[in-house]
XYZ file of C-alpha atoms in Angstrom:
785
model
C 5.456 11.653 27.256
C 3.191 10.655 24.362
C -0.416 11.822 24.522
C -2.898 9.196 23.338
C -6.588 9.867 22.731
C -7.416 6.109 22.742
C -9.653 6.561 19.686
C -8.150 3.539 17.907
C -9.407 1.203 20.679
C -12.926 -0.117 20.937
C -14.680 -0.228 24.315
C -13.509 -3.765 25.204
C -9.893 -2.966 24.338
C -10.061 0.222 26.403
C -11.350 -1.741 29.402
C -8.481 -4.248 29.092
C -5.919 -1.470 28.979
C -7.474 0.491 31.853
C -7.500 -2.478 34.228
C -3.827 -3.167 33.481
C -2.949 0.474 34.096
C -4.897 0.779 37.347
C -3.252 -2.411 38.615
C 0.169 -0.943 37.906
C -0.691 2.434 39.372
C -2.061 1.003 42.617
C 0.431 -1.858 42.811
C -2.247 -4.532 43.208
C -3.935 -6.812 40.736
C -7.495 -5.883 39.929
C -9.577 -8.751 38.599
C -10.601 -8.432 34.957
C -14.012 -9.914 34.166
C -15.138 -11.419 30.889
C -17.036 -9.141 28.526
C -20.758 -8.957 29.097
C -23.279 -7.332 31.379
C -21.007 -6.033 34.075
C -23.495 -4.799 36.664
C -21.299 -1.733 37.052
C -18.084 -3.737 37.496
C -15.242 -3.840 34.938
C -12.541 -4.563 37.498
C -12.446 -5.457 41.194
C -10.020 -5.908 44.079
C -11.128 -8.017 47.051
C -9.626 -7.638 50.513
C -9.431 -10.599 52.867
C -12.302 -9.252 54.946
C -14.633 -9.184 51.905
C -14.403 -5.446 51.303
C -14.160 -4.661 47.600
C -12.874 -1.845 45.418
C -14.758 -1.589 42.125
C -13.498 -0.161 38.817
C -15.776 1.109 36.058
C -14.483 2.138 32.596
C -16.305 4.457 30.190
C -14.886 4.860 26.685
C -16.416 8.023 25.283
C -14.962 9.378 22.043
C -18.018 10.405 20.022
C -19.654 12.774 22.505
C -17.994 15.016 25.028
C -18.256 15.328 28.773
C -21.948 16.241 28.685
C -22.637 13.027 26.764
C -20.759 11.031 29.399
C -22.773 12.511 32.260
C -26.036 11.886 30.385
C -25.124 8.252 29.837
C -24.373 7.774 33.537
C -27.799 9.061 34.455
C -29.679 7.295 31.645
C -31.672 4.128 32.294
C -31.064 1.485 29.630
C -33.875 -0.947 28.764
C -35.767 0.074 31.929
C -32.822 -1.059 34.044
C -31.083 0.996 36.711
C -28.582 3.611 35.632
C -24.856 3.545 36.406
C -25.259 5.620 39.555
C -27.877 3.278 41.033
C -25.691 0.283 40.188
C -22.974 1.671 42.417
C -25.402 2.206 45.294
C -26.567 -1.403 45.011
C -22.966 -2.675 45.064
C -21.945 -0.548 48.080
C -18.200 -0.856 47.409
C -15.638 0.435 49.879
C -14.214 2.465 47.046
C -15.391 3.222 43.521
C -12.741 3.995 40.883
C -13.958 5.652 37.688
C -11.951 5.636 34.433
C -12.783 7.427 31.189
C -10.956 8.055 27.919
C -12.094 11.682 27.962
C -9.838 14.527 28.940
C -11.021 15.817 32.350
C -10.652 19.171 34.046
C -10.674 19.618 37.838
C -14.287 20.794 37.571
C -15.205 17.701 35.524
C -13.767 15.416 38.220
C -15.699 17.300 40.868
C -18.962 16.692 38.952
C -18.272 12.953 38.646
C -17.294 12.687 42.317
C -20.566 14.316 43.375
C -22.590 11.887 41.215
C -21.075 8.873 42.975
C -20.819 10.310 46.471
C -19.874 8.767 48.917
C -18.263 5.871 47.008
C -15.710 7.945 45.119
C -13.510 9.015 48.006
C -11.379 11.644 46.237
C -10.498 13.074 42.845
C -7.566 10.629 42.786
C -10.093 7.833 42.262
C -11.107 9.384 38.938
C -8.834 8.755 35.943
C -9.120 10.758 32.750
C -7.098 10.773 29.541
C -4.175 12.683 31.071
C -3.910 10.315 34.036
C -3.881 7.231 31.813
C -1.170 8.719 29.616
C 0.979 9.443 32.642
C 0.758 5.813 33.800
C 1.494 4.608 30.265
C 4.592 6.769 30.142
C 5.905 4.941 33.224
C 5.020 1.499 31.820
C 6.345 1.111 28.247
C 5.852 -2.673 28.434
C 2.071 -2.157 28.501
C 2.279 0.435 25.746
C 4.110 -1.941 23.408
C 1.513 -4.677 23.829
C -1.283 -2.407 22.649
C -0.227 -2.105 19.023
C -3.294 -0.111 17.954
C -2.699 2.368 20.732
C 0.535 3.885 19.517
C -0.796 4.222 15.965
C -2.593 7.317 17.171
C 0.613 8.810 18.528
C 1.406 12.211 17.056
C 5.026 11.676 18.070
C 5.261 8.537 15.966
C 3.620 10.267 13.014
C 5.937 13.273 13.310
C 8.895 10.925 13.102
C 7.368 9.264 10.065
C 6.693 12.514 8.256
C 10.150 13.932 8.920
C 11.752 10.882 7.353
C 9.416 10.443 4.353
C 10.783 11.992 1.166
C 7.711 11.141 -0.845
C 4.607 13.092 0.072
C 2.392 10.171 -0.888
C 4.077 8.108 1.844
C 2.966 10.723 4.356
C -0.598 10.717 3.076
C -0.744 6.921 3.065
C 0.417 6.804 6.672
C -2.276 9.289 7.622
C -4.860 7.012 6.006
C -3.484 3.943 7.773
C -3.667 5.736 11.112
C -7.245 6.802 10.425
C -8.278 3.200 9.660
C -6.245 1.592 12.453
C -9.310 1.519 14.695
C -10.797 -1.227 12.493
C -7.678 -3.387 12.549
C -7.583 -6.721 14.359
C -4.270 -8.348 15.242
C -4.682 -11.973 14.178
C -2.266 -14.880 13.939
C -1.661 -13.735 10.354
C -0.112 -10.529 11.674
C 2.344 -12.267 13.988
C 3.238 -14.999 11.488
C 3.801 -12.439 8.736
C 6.117 -10.406 10.985
C 8.087 -13.567 11.764
C 8.421 -14.378 8.052
C 9.502 -10.837 7.230
C 12.098 -10.932 10.000
C 13.432 -14.197 8.612
C 13.929 -13.243 4.952
C 13.448 -9.427 4.991
C 10.914 -9.871 2.156
C 7.283 -10.905 2.146
C 4.765 -11.123 -0.689
C 1.274 -11.076 0.779
C -1.173 -12.746 -1.605
C -4.860 -13.463 -1.383
C -8.236 -12.900 -2.971
C -9.784 -9.420 -3.322
C -11.111 -8.009 -0.061
C -9.363 -10.532 2.172
C -7.225 -7.906 3.894
C -3.853 -8.094 2.076
C -3.336 -4.354 1.940
C -4.545 -3.824 5.494
C -2.128 -6.427 6.862
C 0.757 -5.027 4.798
C 0.106 -1.460 5.914
C -0.040 -2.321 9.599
C 3.077 -4.456 9.335
C 4.788 -1.391 7.886
C 3.597 0.699 10.824
C 4.914 -1.917 13.227
C 8.350 -1.332 11.717
C 7.927 2.429 11.760
C 7.539 2.112 15.526
C 10.918 0.320 15.407
C 12.470 3.459 13.827
C 12.349 2.259 10.220
C 11.785 4.939 7.583
C 8.743 4.162 5.439
C 8.594 4.455 1.648
C 5.485 3.775 -0.400
C 6.605 2.526 -3.832
C 3.941 3.117 -6.415
C 5.159 3.386 -10.000
C 8.463 1.573 -10.373
C 11.103 -0.252 -8.398
C 13.436 2.533 -9.573
C 11.858 4.690 -6.860
C 13.051 2.273 -4.190
C 16.529 2.072 -5.689
C 16.839 5.853 -5.790
C 16.127 6.227 -2.061
C 18.003 3.113 -0.938
C 20.580 4.103 1.693
C 23.121 1.778 3.204
C 23.021 1.361 6.973
C 19.682 3.207 7.247
C 16.666 1.344 8.571
C 14.187 1.422 5.691
C 10.966 -0.396 4.924
C 9.640 -0.382 1.358
C 6.005 -1.088 0.546
C 4.792 -2.008 -2.965
C 1.035 -2.633 -3.165
C -0.289 -4.832 -6.005
C 3.195 -4.952 -7.513
C 2.257 -7.352 -10.312
C -1.253 -6.304 -11.199
C -0.437 -2.631 -11.385
C 3.054 -2.597 -12.818
C 4.745 -5.806 -13.808
C 2.590 -8.014 -16.001
C 3.440 -5.782 -18.927
C 7.147 -6.036 -18.120
C 7.536 -9.792 -17.702
C 7.628 -10.397 -21.435
C 10.435 -7.815 -21.700
C 12.413 -9.641 -19.012
C 12.182 -6.661 -16.658
C 11.105 -9.052 -13.940
C 14.829 -9.412 -13.231
C 14.709 -5.780 -12.136
C 12.583 -6.432 -9.081
C 14.359 -9.716 -8.299
C 17.705 -7.909 -8.167
C 16.286 -5.433 -5.688
C 14.922 -8.308 -3.598
C 18.394 -9.835 -3.563
C 19.804 -6.621 -2.121
C 17.121 -6.494 0.558
C 17.736 -10.100 1.625
C 21.360 -9.391 2.414
C 20.769 -6.086 4.237
C 19.581 -6.465 7.821
C 18.538 -2.789 7.920
C 15.924 -3.238 5.171
C 12.465 -4.780 4.846
C 10.327 -5.146 1.711
C 6.563 -5.770 1.776
C 4.700 -6.523 -1.451
C 1.087 -7.483 -2.101
C -0.571 -9.218 -5.035
C -3.848 -10.843 -5.887
C -3.388 -14.612 -5.902
C -4.469 -15.143 -9.516
C -2.175 -12.361 -10.765
C 0.760 -13.680 -8.743
C 0.224 -17.184 -10.128
C 0.133 -15.801 -13.684
C 3.363 -13.934 -12.987
C 5.034 -17.136 -11.814
C 3.831 -18.976 -14.909
C 5.131 -16.285 -17.278
C 8.436 -15.463 -15.634
C 11.466 -17.740 -15.844
C 13.286 -15.309 -13.549
C 10.663 -15.691 -10.828
C 10.914 -19.459 -11.150
C 14.705 -19.606 -11.061
C 14.874 -17.301 -8.048
C 12.158 -19.274 -6.246
C 10.252 -16.083 -5.572
C 7.178 -18.042 -4.449
C 9.103 -18.936 -1.282
C 8.507 -15.360 -0.130
C 4.742 -15.710 -0.591
C 2.452 -15.452 2.423
C -1.095 -16.370 1.447
C -4.052 -15.006 3.372
C -7.142 -17.172 3.194
C -10.431 -16.547 4.889
C -10.038 -19.987 6.519
C -6.963 -18.662 8.336
C -9.185 -16.268 10.261
C -10.617 -17.765 13.418
C -14.229 -17.054 14.303
C -13.084 -14.758 17.104
C -10.911 -12.846 14.583
C -13.871 -12.363 12.265
C -16.005 -11.372 15.247
C -13.466 -8.714 16.259
C -13.395 -7.356 12.700
C -17.190 -7.061 12.694
C -17.296 -5.615 16.214
C -14.645 -2.971 15.467
C -16.505 -1.812 12.367
C -19.761 -1.550 14.304
C -18.179 0.197 17.289
C -16.349 2.785 15.175
C -19.202 3.312 12.715
C -21.742 6.125 12.825
C -24.656 3.710 12.748
C -27.648 4.637 14.895
C -28.495 2.258 17.719
C -31.641 1.067 15.953
C -29.474 -0.186 13.065
C -27.010 -1.871 15.422
C -29.910 -3.517 17.263
C -30.787 -5.346 14.039
C -27.437 -7.157 14.153
C -27.940 -8.171 17.797
C -31.445 -9.622 17.398
C -31.235 -13.383 18.032
C -27.433 -13.070 17.844
C -27.571 -12.420 14.112
C -23.926 -11.372 14.238
C -23.110 -15.101 14.193
C -24.774 -15.411 10.796
C -22.507 -12.678 9.437
C -19.381 -14.213 10.966
C -20.180 -17.678 9.617
C -21.300 -16.518 6.196
C -19.402 -18.162 3.311
C -18.698 -14.755 1.729
C -17.383 -13.059 4.861
C -14.438 -10.809 4.158
C -13.242 -7.537 5.724
C -14.071 -5.439 2.664
C -17.697 -6.586 2.744
C -17.911 -5.824 6.454
C -16.629 -2.299 5.816
C -19.275 -1.916 3.100
C -22.294 -3.055 5.113
C -21.380 -0.850 8.115
C -20.694 2.289 6.061
C -23.371 4.817 6.998
C -22.785 6.856 3.819
C -23.628 3.920 1.599
C -26.669 3.057 3.703
C -27.938 6.632 3.503
C -27.203 6.743 -0.232
C -29.434 3.721 -0.777
C -32.023 5.148 1.653
C -32.072 2.015 3.826
C -34.273 2.205 6.933
C -33.446 0.397 10.162
C -36.238 -2.157 9.667
C -34.710 -3.132 6.293
C -31.089 -3.103 7.430
C -30.793 -6.825 8.103
C -32.146 -7.709 4.659
C -29.650 -5.236 3.205
C -26.788 -6.999 5.021
C -27.810 -10.464 3.886
C -28.297 -9.288 0.301
C -24.753 -7.871 0.160
C -23.279 -10.995 1.730
C -25.203 -13.341 -0.580
C -24.368 -11.285 -3.699
C -20.974 -9.644 -3.166
C -20.525 -9.098 -6.909
C -23.616 -6.896 -6.843
C -22.261 -4.503 -4.220
C -21.672 -1.876 -6.877
C -24.351 -2.876 -9.377
C -27.325 -1.057 -7.878
C -25.260 1.962 -6.834
C -23.355 2.343 -10.098
C -26.112 1.436 -12.556
C -29.231 2.858 -10.961
C -28.252 5.525 -8.470
C -25.713 7.399 -10.611
C -26.177 9.310 -13.832
C -23.934 8.891 -16.870
C -21.764 11.881 -15.923
C -20.779 10.333 -12.587
C -20.176 6.972 -14.261
C -17.834 8.610 -16.776
C -15.661 10.073 -14.016
C -15.381 6.715 -12.262
C -14.682 4.792 -15.489
C -11.899 7.190 -16.445
C -10.199 6.637 -13.089
C -10.531 2.849 -13.398
C -9.115 2.638 -16.929
C -6.255 4.930 -15.985
C -5.112 2.292 -13.511
C -7.336 3.313 -10.549
C -5.449 6.573 -10.007
C -5.183 9.890 -11.888
C -4.185 13.527 -11.354
C -7.018 16.040 -11.253
C -5.958 18.068 -14.296
C -5.708 14.920 -16.442
C -9.061 13.633 -15.202
C -10.707 16.969 -15.940
C -9.314 17.085 -19.482
C -10.333 13.476 -20.129
C -13.859 14.127 -18.813
C -14.539 17.003 -21.204
C -12.868 15.176 -24.109
C -15.145 12.177 -23.549
C -18.269 14.353 -23.373
C -17.297 15.947 -26.664
C -16.644 12.576 -28.341
C -20.061 11.230 -27.377
C -21.849 14.546 -27.705
C -23.453 14.125 -24.282
C -25.848 16.891 -23.283
C -27.041 17.848 -19.836
C -30.843 17.560 -19.804
C -31.246 18.353 -16.109
C -31.111 21.618 -14.183
C -28.173 20.294 -12.125
C -24.719 21.358 -13.275
C -22.610 18.658 -14.907
C -19.417 20.683 -14.869
C -16.420 18.719 -13.632
C -16.130 20.611 -10.336
C -19.780 19.899 -9.527
C -19.692 16.218 -10.479
C -16.470 15.466 -8.647
C -17.995 16.604 -5.343
C -20.627 13.875 -5.687
C -18.081 11.217 -6.541
C -15.494 11.890 -3.836
C -15.837 9.913 -0.587
C -18.213 7.458 -2.223
C -16.458 6.155 -5.311
C -13.173 8.080 -5.108
C -10.582 9.350 -2.649
C -9.170 12.844 -3.130
C -5.507 13.189 -2.115
C -3.275 16.242 -2.008
C 0.516 16.349 -2.118
C 3.327 18.718 -3.012
C 5.660 18.341 -5.965
C 8.946 20.186 -5.509
C 10.920 21.605 -8.453
C 14.592 22.451 -7.837
C 16.432 24.926 -10.027
C 19.805 26.642 -10.174
C 20.001 30.420 -10.266
C 21.905 31.035 -13.531
C 22.270 34.764 -12.768
C 24.014 34.166 -9.471
C 27.800 33.890 -9.113
C 27.206 31.199 -6.506
C 25.860 27.703 -7.013
C 22.570 28.669 -5.447
C 19.657 26.288 -5.888
C 16.117 27.452 -5.246
C 12.876 25.537 -5.527
C 9.227 25.950 -6.303
C 6.457 23.701 -5.116
C 3.169 22.835 -6.717
C 0.143 21.258 -5.094
C -0.876 18.024 -6.805
C -4.454 16.785 -6.450
C -4.987 13.144 -7.286
C -7.979 10.824 -7.268
C -7.954 7.088 -6.525
C -10.654 4.437 -6.157
C -12.325 4.380 -2.753
C -12.603 0.606 -2.998
C -10.531 -1.515 -5.441
C -13.370 -4.013 -5.922
C -15.135 -1.345 -7.997
C -12.464 -1.712 -10.709
C -13.176 -5.417 -11.166
C -16.900 -4.680 -11.451
C -16.448 -1.942 -14.078
C -13.893 -3.819 -16.185
C -16.154 -6.872 -16.271
C -19.165 -4.702 -17.090
C -17.540 -3.046 -20.133
C -15.125 -5.770 -21.294
C -16.924 -6.231 -24.646
C -18.091 -2.656 -25.288
C -15.415 -1.760 -27.848
C -16.736 1.657 -28.782
C -16.903 2.825 -25.172
C -13.455 1.418 -24.365
C -11.904 3.079 -27.412
C -13.322 6.461 -26.498
C -12.379 6.117 -22.830
C -8.733 5.364 -23.623
C -8.624 8.042 -26.313
C -10.036 10.579 -23.846
C -7.442 9.683 -21.232
C -4.386 9.842 -23.530
C -1.985 9.049 -20.666
C 0.884 6.603 -20.306
C -0.826 5.232 -17.189
C -3.941 4.372 -19.186
C -1.868 2.454 -21.745
C -0.103 0.497 -19.007
C -3.492 -0.213 -17.454
C -4.793 -1.454 -20.812
C -1.834 -3.817 -21.131
C -2.334 -5.071 -17.572
C -6.008 -5.754 -18.259
C -5.134 -7.632 -21.448
C -2.457 -9.808 -19.822
C -4.832 -10.537 -16.947
C -7.214 -11.870 -19.630
C -9.965 -9.426 -18.694
C -10.348 -8.385 -22.347
C -9.714 -10.544 -25.400
C -6.973 -9.995 -27.981
C -9.282 -8.665 -30.682
C -10.601 -5.939 -28.385
C -7.031 -5.098 -27.330
C -5.801 -4.789 -30.938
C -8.794 -2.727 -32.014
C -8.242 -0.262 -29.153
C -4.556 0.112 -30.055
C -5.368 0.684 -33.724
C -7.990 3.268 -32.806
C -5.511 5.143 -30.621
C -2.609 5.028 -33.076
C -4.732 6.197 -35.992
C -5.514 9.353 -34.026
C -2.001 10.085 -32.740
C -0.391 13.286 -33.977
C 3.304 12.350 -34.167
C 4.339 15.996 -34.317
C 2.280 17.313 -31.396
C 1.395 14.523 -29.002
C 3.578 13.515 -26.083
C 6.529 11.468 -27.385
C 6.599 9.088 -24.437
C 2.899 8.369 -24.877
C 3.551 7.407 -28.511
C 6.548 5.292 -27.508
C 4.454 3.414 -24.941
C 1.788 2.852 -27.579
C 4.330 1.594 -30.129
C 5.913 -0.794 -27.634
C 2.492 -2.344 -27.017
C 1.752 -2.798 -30.721
C 4.399 -5.482 -31.071
C 1.829 -7.912 -29.642
C 0.693 -8.416 -33.224
C 2.673 -8.006 -36.504
C -0.518 -6.731 -38.117
C -0.422 -3.640 -35.921
C 3.086 -2.637 -36.876
C 2.636 -3.379 -40.562
C -0.589 -1.410 -40.607
C 1.097 1.729 -39.288
C 4.596 1.322 -40.704
C 4.777 4.689 -42.482
C 3.538 6.610 -39.475
C 5.960 4.737 -37.219
C 8.893 5.609 -39.463
C 7.930 9.295 -39.479
C 7.760 9.274 -35.697
C 11.228 7.790 -35.346
C 12.613 10.272 -37.843
C 10.993 13.069 -35.828
C 12.821 11.974 -32.675
C 16.336 11.891 -34.148
C 17.336 15.272 -32.782
C 15.435 15.080 -29.493
C 16.712 12.036 -27.572
C 16.953 14.070 -24.369
C 13.170 14.538 -24.405
C 12.501 10.807 -24.285
C 11.931 9.354 -20.821
C 10.801 5.847 -21.765
C 14.161 4.859 -23.256
C 13.783 1.174 -22.476
C 10.472 1.029 -24.334
C 11.902 3.119 -27.167
C 14.894 0.857 -27.696
C 12.704 -2.238 -27.368
C 10.520 -0.922 -30.166
C 13.537 -0.195 -32.361
C 14.702 -3.771 -31.863
C 11.500 -5.066 -33.416
C 11.726 -2.885 -36.511
C 12.344 -4.657 -39.789
C 14.954 -2.504 -41.520
C 14.142 -4.013 -44.930
C 10.534 -2.771 -44.719
C 11.619 0.757 -43.892
C 13.902 1.104 -46.913
C 16.180 3.578 -45.130
C 19.755 3.777 -46.439
C 21.081 5.610 -43.375
C 20.380 4.414 -39.827
C 22.212 7.271 -38.203
C 19.176 8.143 -36.072
C 19.456 4.793 -34.288
C 23.133 5.470 -33.669
C 22.372 8.938 -32.263
C 19.787 7.625 -29.829
C 22.140 4.970 -28.450
C 25.139 7.289 -28.110
C 23.031 9.783 -26.142
C 21.692 7.152 -23.742
C 22.177 7.407 -20.015
C 22.305 4.119 -18.129
C 18.982 3.205 -16.568
C 18.731 1.127 -13.391
C 17.888 -2.102 -15.171
C 21.196 -2.057 -17.021
C 21.328 -5.719 -18.028
C 18.047 -5.331 -19.911
C 19.311 -2.194 -21.627
C 22.642 -3.777 -22.590
C 20.899 -6.714 -24.224
C 18.716 -4.370 -26.254
C 21.664 -2.208 -27.298
C 23.617 -5.222 -28.524
C 20.541 -6.454 -30.387
C 20.214 -3.063 -32.065
C 23.852 -3.167 -33.030
C 23.288 -6.432 -34.860
C 19.990 -5.314 -36.413
C 21.369 -2.104 -37.886
C 25.000 -3.134 -38.347
C 26.295 -0.086 -36.476
C 30.082 0.010 -36.072
C 32.266 2.954 -35.115
C 34.606 4.001 -32.311
C 32.187 6.437 -30.648
C 29.509 3.807 -30.391
C 31.983 1.191 -29.170
C 33.156 3.439 -26.344
C 29.573 4.094 -25.291
C 28.793 0.403 -25.365
C 31.905 -0.355 -23.315
C 30.826 2.240 -20.732
C 27.350 0.737 -20.478
C 28.651 -2.822 -20.173
C 31.160 -1.815 -17.487
C 28.520 -0.086 -15.375
C 26.168 -3.008 -15.899
C 28.810 -5.455 -14.685
C 29.407 -3.332 -11.592
C 25.736 -3.436 -10.704
C 25.438 -7.167 -11.397
C 28.565 -7.883 -9.334
C 27.214 -5.820 -6.447
C 23.910 -7.716 -6.618
C 25.630 -11.123 -6.767
C 27.902 -10.369 -3.815
C 24.882 -9.175 -1.840
C 23.200 -12.502 -2.530
C 25.944 -14.438 -0.723
C 25.685 -15.138 2.999
C 27.992 -16.169 5.805
C 27.678 -19.844 4.848
C 29.502 -19.084 1.590
C 32.653 -18.007 3.463
C 34.992 -19.377 6.099
C 33.937 -17.409 9.191
C 36.179 -17.837 12.255
C 35.108 -17.365 15.886
C 37.960 -16.816 18.364
C 38.025 -17.981 21.984
C 37.284 -14.472 23.216
C 34.116 -14.369 21.065
C 35.560 -12.303 18.227
C 34.165 -13.021 14.736
C 36.435 -12.752 11.710
C 36.208 -13.328 7.962
C 38.926 -13.558 5.305
C 39.131 -10.440 3.112
C 41.214 -12.270 0.495
C 38.471 -14.873 0.225
C 35.929 -12.123 -0.433
C 38.129 -10.732 -3.210
C 38.536 -14.173 -4.767
C 34.775 -14.628 -4.768
C 34.326 -11.241 -6.451
C 36.872 -12.100 -9.165
C 35.205 -15.449 -9.812
C 31.732 -13.902 -10.088
C 32.958 -11.122 -12.384
C 34.656 -13.601 -14.731
C 31.401 -15.553 -15.009
C 29.444 -12.377 -15.700
C 31.813 -11.282 -18.456
C 31.686 -14.715 -20.073
C 27.928 -14.317 -20.344
C 28.234 -11.164 -22.494
C 29.013 -11.514 -26.162
C 31.735 -8.892 -26.605
C 31.562 -7.735 -30.186
C 33.922 -5.691 -32.325
C 36.904 -6.615 -30.203
C 35.674 -4.859 -27.065
C 37.649 -5.608 -23.896
C 36.564 -5.106 -20.310
C 38.975 -3.923 -17.604
C 38.255 -6.351 -14.761
C 40.645 -4.671 -12.303
C 38.986 -1.311 -12.816
C 35.585 -2.783 -11.944
C 36.960 -4.508 -8.835
C 38.598 -1.255 -7.700
C 35.253 0.552 -7.915
C 33.491 -2.098 -5.818
C 33.737 -1.545 -2.065
C 34.733 -5.054 -1.045
C 35.241 -4.076 2.603
C 31.511 -3.541 3.029
C 30.893 -7.174 2.035
C 33.548 -8.315 4.495
C 31.652 -6.472 7.247
C 28.324 -7.728 5.971
C 29.486 -11.364 6.293
C 30.130 -10.825 9.993
C 26.768 -9.062 10.437
C 25.032 -11.920 8.634
C 26.726 -14.480 10.884
C 25.638 -12.595 14.005
C 22.086 -12.289 12.706
C 21.735 -15.990 11.824
C 23.765 -17.738 14.504
C 23.546 -15.523 17.575
C 20.220 -15.852 19.390
C 18.494 -12.589 20.200
C 15.415 -11.748 22.255
C 12.097 -11.871 20.375
C 11.226 -8.550 18.761
C 7.605 -8.352 19.725
C 5.137 -9.431 22.343
C 1.639 -10.597 21.636
C -1.159 -8.317 22.663
C -3.257 -9.564 25.544
C -6.782 -10.571 24.579
C -9.351 -11.241 27.290
C -12.158 -12.043 24.832
C -12.656 -15.784 24.440
C -16.146 -16.249 22.949
C -18.402 -14.413 20.529
C -21.060 -13.992 23.176
C -18.616 -12.272 25.515
C -17.582 -9.831 22.818
C -21.096 -8.905 21.688
C -22.720 -8.883 25.116
C -24.213 -5.435 25.734
């Protein structure tokens, strides 16, 4: 049996659940009344003779049993207390339900308070009793989506299956924030779309709830026994953990803004499209992506691959208009209920039903609601209860100024530096890199501490965390073979990784806009960071048109002038060089230094991780300008290559290099043949996965058996492979062994997949989910106290 603490439910949701459970337990339907002043009645059962049984629910999660007893005795607004309400009702039986865990002594105390209307301890239900009824009624449990998010059993299953520690930490965060979540029509429609195509791209404006919806959709699938994987850096991560016949759900947040704008021009957009093709054809997989609408539209405009594959058909746009007033009301109510706001602050929202003004405000969005109900931010700005309503309206009227007062006036320069470094590193950075960048920046600007308060990194970071930044911990595991052992024994070490990320993504937009024209500050920030992530972030910002081209070029020049090609990280230099192709001036300006760097890497190809970027850069070199008689170093790099996932991109670059540098010998030809063969295998696998049952002659026998034609599958594979080979310009007399490729492809799996696809598309199954019951119909009912 799963033990729930009911903390993810607000008071109204807990009442709904309790009445359903008591009806099941007592095998009679208790009436459920609309939200509002209940007069001591949350549920009631009437007998024919007019005798009534009354149910009262008390959701207490912030204070313990003593707080519950105090509230029962307390008179609210000079009205009678809960005990006197019961005496005035004179029910034949009074049934008391609470979310608290109750001991036998606790039940005795409650029974004595309501004597003689509580007949026995069996008329008192605590947390354990509710869980027992839930265990016997899984249909009720499934309807209360937010309920099982707090299940330790579910989370244990998640953690045991997650191979990436960040996936575990993300799921913990989602669970913690589940109490604020509201299941809207968007949720159900998005699930239906994801079930239909296995892929969904959730787009919308900042703060609209894209990430929240995506995360809770992922949890819905986790409850269906899918293993969850949070993809963060590259689609390669998803490919590496992709397992056939295993239920997996992949989640890629802000997949364009954070990772792919800088790749579209290199045609790496085909990389993610190929993975999408695999997901579409695999009924055991789901893929959730999010993107800001403007970034997604720019991606569509730039990418021919996205256009040809009709990727926009997977888009699911969230607009604030799609939220009904009752949805927005529930979002506001959940944030108030689960906040730590004092009653005098909450009262300000209830005066003259001011909550309606918030709900109907033109700038309403979930992120703003989270901001205005955050007690830490209110305390930081020293807002008193009497000024709280003006504070709310100010933030709603001027959402772009949410961070202005806090960042500009309430923080010193040392705190601002920490936050800026995180933003320009792509909103995420490891602690050791942030610490190094912080001290490097202080040294560059010669900043001195004029106060008596320490400005050491460890002191400053404590002020920043939980207000501007999140602090996350994970473990990185290093495997190694024992070379002194006669056995193939592999041991491992683990290292704790501390990482910081932005507490709220809207802060990044504010900071980038604030400093978009401050060249000197931007140059020193990026120089202080000196990370590959910061360079990718710079390129993203440029392609998103948040800085102009002149600023971009000047930053790159500043960084390259200060690079030590003999000491600095090679991959960092490669990333920098690959970005400099945006302007011929950049490459010409640094041609000698670039040549020296390439010469310095001749004998160290195994140390280069960014091979795609490295080869791309080589392709743009003008050999005449370098005046090098021997291009052996290019040959050595190519021969030592290992095939990356995006093989078609790599093959094209290799062939281009071959033309550029006129490289011809048997060793190189064999390597090229190996790369092309493996590339064709991957492309063939992707193409076959893209076919569905409608592309084959599927037969259904009289006894219901479903059959496909294996020979037809083979013919399709041969046809596709011939087309793929014709698209590659085979140079130097290279030949490709088609039969060898076909032998290495498991055609039987596609034969089976055709049948599975037919069953999935043409055999009607029961709906996968039920809608959660909602008894709240009007705003007044929800906010009635």
